[in-house]
Coordinates of C-alpha atoms in Angstrom, one line a residue:
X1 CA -21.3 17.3 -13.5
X2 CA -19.0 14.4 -13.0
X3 CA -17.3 12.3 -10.0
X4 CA -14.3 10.4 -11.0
X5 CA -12.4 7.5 -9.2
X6 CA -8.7 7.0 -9.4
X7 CA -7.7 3.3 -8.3
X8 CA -3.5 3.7 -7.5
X9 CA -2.5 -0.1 -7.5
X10 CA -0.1 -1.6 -5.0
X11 CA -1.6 0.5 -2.4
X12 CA -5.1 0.1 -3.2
X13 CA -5.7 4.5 -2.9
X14 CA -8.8 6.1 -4.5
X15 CA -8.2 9.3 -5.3
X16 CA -11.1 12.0 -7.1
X17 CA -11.7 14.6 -9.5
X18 CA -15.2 16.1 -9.1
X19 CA -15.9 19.0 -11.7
X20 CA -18.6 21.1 -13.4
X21 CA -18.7 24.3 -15.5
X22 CA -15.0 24.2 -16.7
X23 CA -13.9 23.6 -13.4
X24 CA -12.3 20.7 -11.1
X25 CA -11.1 19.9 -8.1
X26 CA -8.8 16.7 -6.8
X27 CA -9.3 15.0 -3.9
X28 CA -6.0 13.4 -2.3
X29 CA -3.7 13.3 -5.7
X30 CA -1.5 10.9 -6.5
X31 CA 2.5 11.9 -8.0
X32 CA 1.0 10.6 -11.2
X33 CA -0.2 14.4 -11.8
X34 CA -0.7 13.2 -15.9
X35 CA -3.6 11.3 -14.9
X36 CA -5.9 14.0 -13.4
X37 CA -4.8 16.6 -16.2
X38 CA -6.3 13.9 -18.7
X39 CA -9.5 13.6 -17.2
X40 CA -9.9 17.4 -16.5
X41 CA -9.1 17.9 -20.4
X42 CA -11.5 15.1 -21.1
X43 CA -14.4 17.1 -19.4
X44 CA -13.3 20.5 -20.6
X45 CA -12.4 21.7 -17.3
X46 CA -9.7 23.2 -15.6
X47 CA -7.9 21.9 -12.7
X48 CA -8.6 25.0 -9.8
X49 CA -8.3 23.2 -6.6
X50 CA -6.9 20.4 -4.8
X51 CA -7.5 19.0 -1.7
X52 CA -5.9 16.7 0.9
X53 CA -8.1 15.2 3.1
X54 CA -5.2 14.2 6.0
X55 CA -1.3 13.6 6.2
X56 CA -0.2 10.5 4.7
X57 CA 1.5 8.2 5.4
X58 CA 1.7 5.1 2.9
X59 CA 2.5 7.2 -0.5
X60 CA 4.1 10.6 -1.7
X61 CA 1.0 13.1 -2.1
X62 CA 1.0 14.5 -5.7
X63 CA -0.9 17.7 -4.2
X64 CA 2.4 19.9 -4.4
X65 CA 3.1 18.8 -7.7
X66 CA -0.1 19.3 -9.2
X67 CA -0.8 22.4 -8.2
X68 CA 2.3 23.7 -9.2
X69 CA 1.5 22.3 -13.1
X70 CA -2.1 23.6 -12.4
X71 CA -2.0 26.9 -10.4
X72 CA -4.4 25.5 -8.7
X73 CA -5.1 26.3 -4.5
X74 CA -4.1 23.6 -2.7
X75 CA -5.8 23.3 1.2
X76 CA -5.1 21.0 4.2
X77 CA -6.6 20.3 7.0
X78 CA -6.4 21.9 10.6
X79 CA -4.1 20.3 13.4
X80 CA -0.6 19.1 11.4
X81 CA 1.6 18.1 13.4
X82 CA 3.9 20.5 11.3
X83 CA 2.7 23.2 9.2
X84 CA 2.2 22.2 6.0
X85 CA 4.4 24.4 3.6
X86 CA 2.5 24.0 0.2
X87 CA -1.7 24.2 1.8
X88 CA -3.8 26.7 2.7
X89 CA -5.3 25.4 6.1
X90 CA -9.4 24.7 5.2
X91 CA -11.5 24.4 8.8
X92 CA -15.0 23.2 9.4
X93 CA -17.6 24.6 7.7
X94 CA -15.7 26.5 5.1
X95 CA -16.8 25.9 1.4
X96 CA -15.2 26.0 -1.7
X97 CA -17.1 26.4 -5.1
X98 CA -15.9 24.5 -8.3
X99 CA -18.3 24.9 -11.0
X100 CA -22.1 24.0 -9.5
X101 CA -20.3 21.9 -6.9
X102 CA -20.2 23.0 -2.8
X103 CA -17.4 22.0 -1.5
X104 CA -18.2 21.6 2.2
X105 CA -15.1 20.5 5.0
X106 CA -15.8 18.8 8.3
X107 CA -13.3 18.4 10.7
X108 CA -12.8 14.5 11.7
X109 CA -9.7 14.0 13.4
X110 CA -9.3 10.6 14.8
X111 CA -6.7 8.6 12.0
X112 CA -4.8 12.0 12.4
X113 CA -5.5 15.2 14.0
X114 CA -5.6 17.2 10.8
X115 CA -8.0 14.8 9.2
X116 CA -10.9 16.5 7.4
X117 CA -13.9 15.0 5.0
X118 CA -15.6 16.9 2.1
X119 CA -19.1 16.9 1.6
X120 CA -20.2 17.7 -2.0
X121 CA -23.8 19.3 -3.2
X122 CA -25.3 20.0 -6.6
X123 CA -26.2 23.3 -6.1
X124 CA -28.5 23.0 -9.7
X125 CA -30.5 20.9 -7.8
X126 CA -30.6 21.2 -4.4
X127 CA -29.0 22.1 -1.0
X128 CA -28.7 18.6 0.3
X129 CA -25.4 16.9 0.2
X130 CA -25.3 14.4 -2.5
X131 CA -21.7 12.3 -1.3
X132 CA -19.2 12.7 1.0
X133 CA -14.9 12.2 0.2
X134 CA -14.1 10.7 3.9
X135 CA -10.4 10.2 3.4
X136 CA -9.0 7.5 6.0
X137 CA -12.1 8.5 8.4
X138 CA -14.6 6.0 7.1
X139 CA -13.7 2.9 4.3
X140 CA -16.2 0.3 3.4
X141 CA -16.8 -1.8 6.0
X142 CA -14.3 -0.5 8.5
X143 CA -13.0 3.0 9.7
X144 CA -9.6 4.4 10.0
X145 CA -6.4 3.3 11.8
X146 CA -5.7 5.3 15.3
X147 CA -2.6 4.0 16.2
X148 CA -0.1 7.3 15.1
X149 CA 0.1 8.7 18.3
X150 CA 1.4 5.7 20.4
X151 CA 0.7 8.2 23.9
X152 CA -2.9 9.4 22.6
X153 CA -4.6 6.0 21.5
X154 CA -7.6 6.1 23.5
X155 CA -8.1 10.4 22.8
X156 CA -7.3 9.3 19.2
X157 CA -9.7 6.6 19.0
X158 CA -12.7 8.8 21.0
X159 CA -11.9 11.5 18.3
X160 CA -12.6 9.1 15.5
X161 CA -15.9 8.1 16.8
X162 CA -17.1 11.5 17.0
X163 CA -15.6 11.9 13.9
X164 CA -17.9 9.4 12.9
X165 CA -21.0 10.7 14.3
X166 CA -20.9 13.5 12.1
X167 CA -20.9 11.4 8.9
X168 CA -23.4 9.3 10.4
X169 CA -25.6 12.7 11.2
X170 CA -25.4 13.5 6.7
X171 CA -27.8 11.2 5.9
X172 CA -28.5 7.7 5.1
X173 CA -28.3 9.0 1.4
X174 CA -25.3 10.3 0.9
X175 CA -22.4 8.6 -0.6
X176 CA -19.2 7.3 0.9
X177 CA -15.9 7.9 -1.8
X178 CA -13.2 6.4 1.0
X179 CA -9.7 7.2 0.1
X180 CA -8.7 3.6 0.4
X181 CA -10.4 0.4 -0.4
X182 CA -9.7 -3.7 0.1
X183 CA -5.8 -4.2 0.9
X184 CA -4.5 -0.9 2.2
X185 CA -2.7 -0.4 5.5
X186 CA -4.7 2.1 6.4
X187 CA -7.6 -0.1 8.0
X188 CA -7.7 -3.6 8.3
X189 CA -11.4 -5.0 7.4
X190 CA -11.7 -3.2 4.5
X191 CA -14.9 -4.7 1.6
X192 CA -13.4 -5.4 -1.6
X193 CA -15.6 -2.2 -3.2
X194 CA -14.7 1.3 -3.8
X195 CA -17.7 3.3 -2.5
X196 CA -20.9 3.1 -0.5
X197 CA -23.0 5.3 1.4
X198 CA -23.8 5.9 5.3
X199 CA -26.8 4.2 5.1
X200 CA -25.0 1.1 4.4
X201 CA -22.4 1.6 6.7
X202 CA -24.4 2.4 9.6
X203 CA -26.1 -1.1 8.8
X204 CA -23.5 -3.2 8.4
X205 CA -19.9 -1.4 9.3
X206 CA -18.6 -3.2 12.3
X207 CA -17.2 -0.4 13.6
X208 CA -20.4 1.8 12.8
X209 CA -22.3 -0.3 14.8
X210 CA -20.8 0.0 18.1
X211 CA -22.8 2.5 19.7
X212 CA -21.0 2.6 23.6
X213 CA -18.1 5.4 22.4
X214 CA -16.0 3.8 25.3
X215 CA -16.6 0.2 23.8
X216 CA -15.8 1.8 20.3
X217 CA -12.3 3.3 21.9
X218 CA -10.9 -0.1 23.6
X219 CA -12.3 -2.1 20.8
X220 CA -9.9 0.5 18.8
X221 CA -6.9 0.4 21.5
X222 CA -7.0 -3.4 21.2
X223 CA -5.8 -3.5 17.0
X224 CA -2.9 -4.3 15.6
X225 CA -1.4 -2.9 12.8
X226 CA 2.2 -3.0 11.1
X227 CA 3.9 0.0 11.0
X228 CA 6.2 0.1 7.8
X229 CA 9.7 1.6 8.5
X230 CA 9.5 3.7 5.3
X231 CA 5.6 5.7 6.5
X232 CA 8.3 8.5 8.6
X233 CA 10.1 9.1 5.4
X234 CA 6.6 9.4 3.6
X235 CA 5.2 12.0 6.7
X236 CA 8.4 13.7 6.2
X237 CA 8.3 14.2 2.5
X238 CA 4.7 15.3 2.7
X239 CA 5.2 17.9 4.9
X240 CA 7.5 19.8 2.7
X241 CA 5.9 18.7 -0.2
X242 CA 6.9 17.2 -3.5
X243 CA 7.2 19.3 -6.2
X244 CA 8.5 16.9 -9.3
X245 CA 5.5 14.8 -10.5
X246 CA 6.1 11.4 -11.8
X247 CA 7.7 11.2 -15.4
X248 CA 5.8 8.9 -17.8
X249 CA 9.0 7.2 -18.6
X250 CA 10.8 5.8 -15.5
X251 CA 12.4 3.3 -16.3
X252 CA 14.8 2.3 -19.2
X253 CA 16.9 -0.6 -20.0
X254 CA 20.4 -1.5 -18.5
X255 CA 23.2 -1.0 -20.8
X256 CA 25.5 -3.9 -21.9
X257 CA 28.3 -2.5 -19.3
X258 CA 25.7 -1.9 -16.6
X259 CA 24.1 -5.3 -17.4
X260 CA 27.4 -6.9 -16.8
X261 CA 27.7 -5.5 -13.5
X262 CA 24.5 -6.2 -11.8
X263 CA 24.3 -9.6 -13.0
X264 CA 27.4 -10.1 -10.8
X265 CA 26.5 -10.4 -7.3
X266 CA 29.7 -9.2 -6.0
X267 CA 30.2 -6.4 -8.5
X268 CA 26.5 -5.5 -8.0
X269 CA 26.0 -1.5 -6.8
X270 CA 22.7 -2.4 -5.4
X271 CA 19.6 -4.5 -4.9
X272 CA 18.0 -6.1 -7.8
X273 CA 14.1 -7.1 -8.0
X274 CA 12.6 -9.3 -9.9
X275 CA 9.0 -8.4 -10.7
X276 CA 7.9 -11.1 -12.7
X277 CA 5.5 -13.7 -11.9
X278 CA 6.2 -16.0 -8.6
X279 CA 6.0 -18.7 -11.6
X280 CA 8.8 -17.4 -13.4
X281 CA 11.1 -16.6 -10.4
X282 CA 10.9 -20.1 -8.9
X283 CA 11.7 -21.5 -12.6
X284 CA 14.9 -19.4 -12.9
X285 CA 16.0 -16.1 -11.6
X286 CA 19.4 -14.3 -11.0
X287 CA 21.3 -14.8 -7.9
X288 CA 20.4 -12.6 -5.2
X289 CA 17.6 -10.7 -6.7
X290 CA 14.3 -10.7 -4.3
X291 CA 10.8 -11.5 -6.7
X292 CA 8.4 -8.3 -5.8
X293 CA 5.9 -8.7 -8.3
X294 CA 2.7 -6.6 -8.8
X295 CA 1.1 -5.8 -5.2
X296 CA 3.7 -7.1 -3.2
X297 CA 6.0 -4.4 -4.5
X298 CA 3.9 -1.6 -2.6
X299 CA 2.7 -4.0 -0.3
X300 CA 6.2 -5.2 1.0
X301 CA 9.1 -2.6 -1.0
X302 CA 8.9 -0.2 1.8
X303 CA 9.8 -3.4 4.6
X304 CA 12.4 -5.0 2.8
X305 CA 14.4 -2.3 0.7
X306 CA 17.2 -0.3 2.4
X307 CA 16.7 3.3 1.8
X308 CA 19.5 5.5 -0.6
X309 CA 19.9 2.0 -2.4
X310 CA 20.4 1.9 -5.6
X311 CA 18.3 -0.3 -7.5
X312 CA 17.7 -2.3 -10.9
X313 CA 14.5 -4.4 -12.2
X314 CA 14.2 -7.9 -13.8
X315 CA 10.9 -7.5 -15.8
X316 CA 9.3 -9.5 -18.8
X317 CA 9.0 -6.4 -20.5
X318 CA 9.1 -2.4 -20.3
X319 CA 5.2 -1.7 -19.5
X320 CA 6.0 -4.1 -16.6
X321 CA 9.5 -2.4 -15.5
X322 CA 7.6 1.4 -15.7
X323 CA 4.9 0.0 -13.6
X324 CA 7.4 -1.2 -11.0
X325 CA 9.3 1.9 -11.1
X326 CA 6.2 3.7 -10.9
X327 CA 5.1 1.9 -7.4
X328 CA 8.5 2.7 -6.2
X329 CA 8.4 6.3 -7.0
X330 CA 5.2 6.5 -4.9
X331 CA 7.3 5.5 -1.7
X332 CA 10.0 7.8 -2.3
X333 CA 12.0 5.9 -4.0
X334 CA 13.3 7.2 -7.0
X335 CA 17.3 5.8 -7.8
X336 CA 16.2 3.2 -10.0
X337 CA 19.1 2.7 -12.8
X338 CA 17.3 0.3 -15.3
X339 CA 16.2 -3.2 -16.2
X340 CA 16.9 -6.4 -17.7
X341 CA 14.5 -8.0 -19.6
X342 CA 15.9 -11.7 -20.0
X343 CA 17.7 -13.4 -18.3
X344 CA 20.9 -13.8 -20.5
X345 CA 22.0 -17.6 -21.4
X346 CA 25.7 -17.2 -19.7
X347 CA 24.0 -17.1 -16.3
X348 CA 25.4 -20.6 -15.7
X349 CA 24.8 -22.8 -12.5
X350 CA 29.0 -22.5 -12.3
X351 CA 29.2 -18.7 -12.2
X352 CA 26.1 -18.9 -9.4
X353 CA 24.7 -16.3 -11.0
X354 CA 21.3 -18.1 -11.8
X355 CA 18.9 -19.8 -8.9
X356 CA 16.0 -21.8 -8.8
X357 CA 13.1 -22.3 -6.0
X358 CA 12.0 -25.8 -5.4
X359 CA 8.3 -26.2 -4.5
X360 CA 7.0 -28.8 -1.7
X361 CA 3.4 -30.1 -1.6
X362 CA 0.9 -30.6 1.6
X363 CA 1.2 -33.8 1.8
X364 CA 5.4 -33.4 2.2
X365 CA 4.9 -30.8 4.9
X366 CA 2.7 -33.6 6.8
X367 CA 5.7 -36.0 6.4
X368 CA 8.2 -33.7 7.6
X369 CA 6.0 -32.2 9.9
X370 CA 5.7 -36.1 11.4
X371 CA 9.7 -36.9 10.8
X372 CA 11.2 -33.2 11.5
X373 CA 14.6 -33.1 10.3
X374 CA 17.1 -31.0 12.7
X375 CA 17.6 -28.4 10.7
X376 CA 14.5 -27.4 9.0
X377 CA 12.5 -24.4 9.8
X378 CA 8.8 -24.1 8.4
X379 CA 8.8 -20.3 7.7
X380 CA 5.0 -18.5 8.4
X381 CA 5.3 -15.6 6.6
X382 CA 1.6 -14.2 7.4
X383 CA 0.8 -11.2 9.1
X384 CA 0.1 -11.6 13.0
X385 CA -3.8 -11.8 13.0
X386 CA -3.8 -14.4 10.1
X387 CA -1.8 -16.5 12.7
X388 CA -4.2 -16.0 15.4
X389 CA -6.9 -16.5 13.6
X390 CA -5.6 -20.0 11.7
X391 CA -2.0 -21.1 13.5
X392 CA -0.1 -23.4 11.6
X393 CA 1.0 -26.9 13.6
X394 CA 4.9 -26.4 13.8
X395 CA 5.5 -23.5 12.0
X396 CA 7.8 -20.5 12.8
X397 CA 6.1 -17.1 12.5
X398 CA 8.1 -14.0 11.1
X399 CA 6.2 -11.7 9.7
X400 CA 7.2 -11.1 5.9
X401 CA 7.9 -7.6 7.0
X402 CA 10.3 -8.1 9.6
X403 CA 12.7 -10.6 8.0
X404 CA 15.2 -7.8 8.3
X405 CA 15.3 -8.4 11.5
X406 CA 14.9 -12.0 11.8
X407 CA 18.3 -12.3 9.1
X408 CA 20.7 -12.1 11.9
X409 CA 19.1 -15.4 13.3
X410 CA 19.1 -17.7 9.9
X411 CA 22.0 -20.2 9.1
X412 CA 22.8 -20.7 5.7
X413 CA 23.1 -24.2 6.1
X414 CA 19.7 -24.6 7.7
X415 CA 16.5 -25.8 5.4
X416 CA 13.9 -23.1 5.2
X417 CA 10.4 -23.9 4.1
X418 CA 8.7 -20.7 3.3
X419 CA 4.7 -20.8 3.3
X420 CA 2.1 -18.2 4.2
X421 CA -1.9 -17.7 2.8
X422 CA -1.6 -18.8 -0.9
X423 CA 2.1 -19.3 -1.4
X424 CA 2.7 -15.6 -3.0
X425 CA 4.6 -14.1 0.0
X426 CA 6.1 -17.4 1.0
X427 CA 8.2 -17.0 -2.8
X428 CA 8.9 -13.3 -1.6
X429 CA 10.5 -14.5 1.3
X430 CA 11.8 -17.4 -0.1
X431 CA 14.1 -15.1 -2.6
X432 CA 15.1 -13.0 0.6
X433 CA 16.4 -15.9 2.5
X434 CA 18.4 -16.4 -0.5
X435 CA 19.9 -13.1 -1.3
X436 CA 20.7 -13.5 2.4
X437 CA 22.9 -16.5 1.4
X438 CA 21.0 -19.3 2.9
X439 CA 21.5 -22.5 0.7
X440 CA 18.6 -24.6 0.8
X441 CA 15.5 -23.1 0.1
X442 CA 11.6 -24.3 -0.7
X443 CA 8.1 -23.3 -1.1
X444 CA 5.4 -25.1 0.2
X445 CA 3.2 -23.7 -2.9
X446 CA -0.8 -23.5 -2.2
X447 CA 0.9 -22.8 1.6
X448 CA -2.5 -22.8 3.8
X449 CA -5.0 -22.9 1.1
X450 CA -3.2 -26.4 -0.1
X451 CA -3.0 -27.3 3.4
X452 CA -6.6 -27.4 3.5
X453 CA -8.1 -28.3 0.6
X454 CA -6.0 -31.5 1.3
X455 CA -7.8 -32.0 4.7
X456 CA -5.3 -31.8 6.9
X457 CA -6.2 -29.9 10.2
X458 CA -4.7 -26.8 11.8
X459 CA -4.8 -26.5 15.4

């Protein structure tokens, strides 16, 4: 009998495959269908069923695809808001058999109405449940998101905790396989671990401990979270399902002719991103490109892309292009036309078609900060509760995510120092305020982490 844990970078998503006796079943599959067929083969088994365990909303579910390469019976939860095309609907207490394995659902609405978990028991060795696959209903150290349904928070939020009553109710014994872990938007307070059990949470989950269900709902009502533009897109597309899985090649690279054009900003036929380091993209990087590296790509693609745009990569090499392309395809976005691997020598300061990113210490943020020039802007970049928590003396905040919205109000002649936790977003931003045409942009590198170490206070 095995458990296994898929870790989907970028979005930080744990998807399983749980088998026994030639059979397996997938919990909340990825696009990357190739992955789960490996590990089924690796255990002999055959891939019979797949499971969702809710509607998402950050990532393209794979459950359509794979169970068209599989023939395997796919089931959803109760409660969509739209029938789901490609599922069987599964309801509480209904079991499923793979191998030795019971399958067992529970209904916990709460992060969405159709939100179900999945208890599993060894039936070799006993009728008690061994570990429970809680989808976005319970995470290490926090619980799900309720903030879907804008005009249901507080029946959204009550649902949840009774949601959570029931996984409390298993056993202290039982372990917790969340689908998300540290760094997902799906929660907010997430432990940087990938499983745990109930008698841990119940102990030392926050959100577990808060025994009043009406202090539980207003503590729920009172979060913030961000909203990415591209989730309707996702909710849309998983509703209908996606059939294609991922190809393990995505990505090839540019053509001399189609080189030739990108690398011209005004011949360019659509946005170009630069995945390399934040290192590498200060140093030297081609005009107008945005630096999305690693993370940040998942993390931030979905804010600052513009949907049905075509797209082309700047990557050190093609492992690192196909891993960006691969991130991509998980949002829905699948109109990538190549890469560039070096930046070619005739990218000359006179054509403007290669940039730079100067970098500013603490300690010249603390003299302009004292001597303010007119038309500099310190740019926070961090998310809303990061600039509750720690506010930065005469900083701007824009959210990384929003600096669609806040490009109407830059000047291209103002100076923009970008900064946020560690400097990593601040470089993101940096190379947007750029593409954007603004002239004179820095990086105050280190950003709040610098600005402590150095001993300067924030108010």
């Amino acid at each position: 009998m095995f458990v296994e844990t898929i870790k989907t970078p970028g979005i930080a998503h744990l998807s399983y495959i749980i088998g026994n006796d030639g059979e397996a079943c997938v919990i909340d599959p990825q696009l990357d269908t190739d992955t789960y067929l490996k590990l089924a083969n690796q255990h002999g088994c055959r891939i019979t069923t797949v499971i969702e365990t809710h509607r998402n909303e950050d990532f393209i579910s794979g459950a359509k695809a794979l169970g068209q390469r599989t023939q395997a019976n796919i089931y959803h939860g109760p409660n969509a808001d739209e029938p789901v095309s490609y599922a069987q609907t599964i309801t509480e207490g209904e079991q499923l058999s793979v191998g030795a394995w019971c399958l067992e659902v529970i209904e916990t609405p709460g992060h969405t109405k159709d939100s179900i978990c999945v208890t599993a028991t060894d039936t070799n060795a006993s009728d008690e449940v061994i570990g429970v696959f809680t989808g976005d209903t319970l995470f290490v150290s926090d619980v799900g998101r309720t903030d879907f349904y804008p005009d249901e928070k507080e029946a959204m939020a009550a649902s949840l905790y009774q949601s959570l009553g029931k996984l409390s109710a298993l056993g202290e014994q039982v372990i917790v396989y969340p689908a998300h872990g540290a760094g997902s938007v799906c929660g907010g307070g997430m432990a940087d671990r990938e499983f745990t059990t109930i008698g841990i949470e119940q102990r030392s989950n926050p959100m577990l401990r808060i025994a009043d269900e009406a202090a539980f709902v207003a503590k729920k009502v009172s979060e913030y979270h961000y909203i990415a533009p591209y989730f309707s897109r996702m909710e849309a597309a998983n509703v209908s399902g996606v059939a294609e899985a991922m190809p393990a090649q995505l990505c090839a690279p540019l053509l001399a002719d189609e080189q030739t054009q990108w690398l011209d900003t005004k011949k360019r036929p659509g946005m170009l991103i630069d995945v390399r380091s934040h290192a590498a993209f200060r140093e030297q990087h081609i005009a107008g490109s945005i630096n999305l590296p690693g993370d940040l790509l998942s993390a931030y693609g979905g804010w600052l892309l513009d949907d049905d745009t075509p797209l082309a990569l700047v990557a050190d090499h093609a492992a690192q292009a196909n891993e960006a392309a691969r991130q991509l395809w998980r949002m829905g976005v699948t109109q990538v036309a190549g890469y560039v691997s070096t930046i070619p020598a005739a990218l000359t300061e006179q054509h403007k078609r290669a940039q730079s990113v100067a970098t500013v210490t603490a300690d010249t943020i603390s003299n302009r900060l004292s001597n303010p020039a007119k038309q500099w802007v310190l740019l926070d970049v961090r998310k809303r509760d990061e600039v509750v928590s720690t506010p930065f003396p005469g900083a701007l905040h824009t959210f990384l995510g929003h600096l669609k919205d806040y490009a109407a109000k830059t000047h291209a002649d103002t100076h923009y120092t970008c900064m946020c936790g560690s400097g990593a977003r601040a470089t993101v931003a940096a190379s947007y305020l750029q593409m954007l045409g603004c002239n004179n942009v820095d990086v105050f590198e280190g950003s709040l982490d610098a600005w402590q170490q150095a001993s300067h206070e924030v108010s």
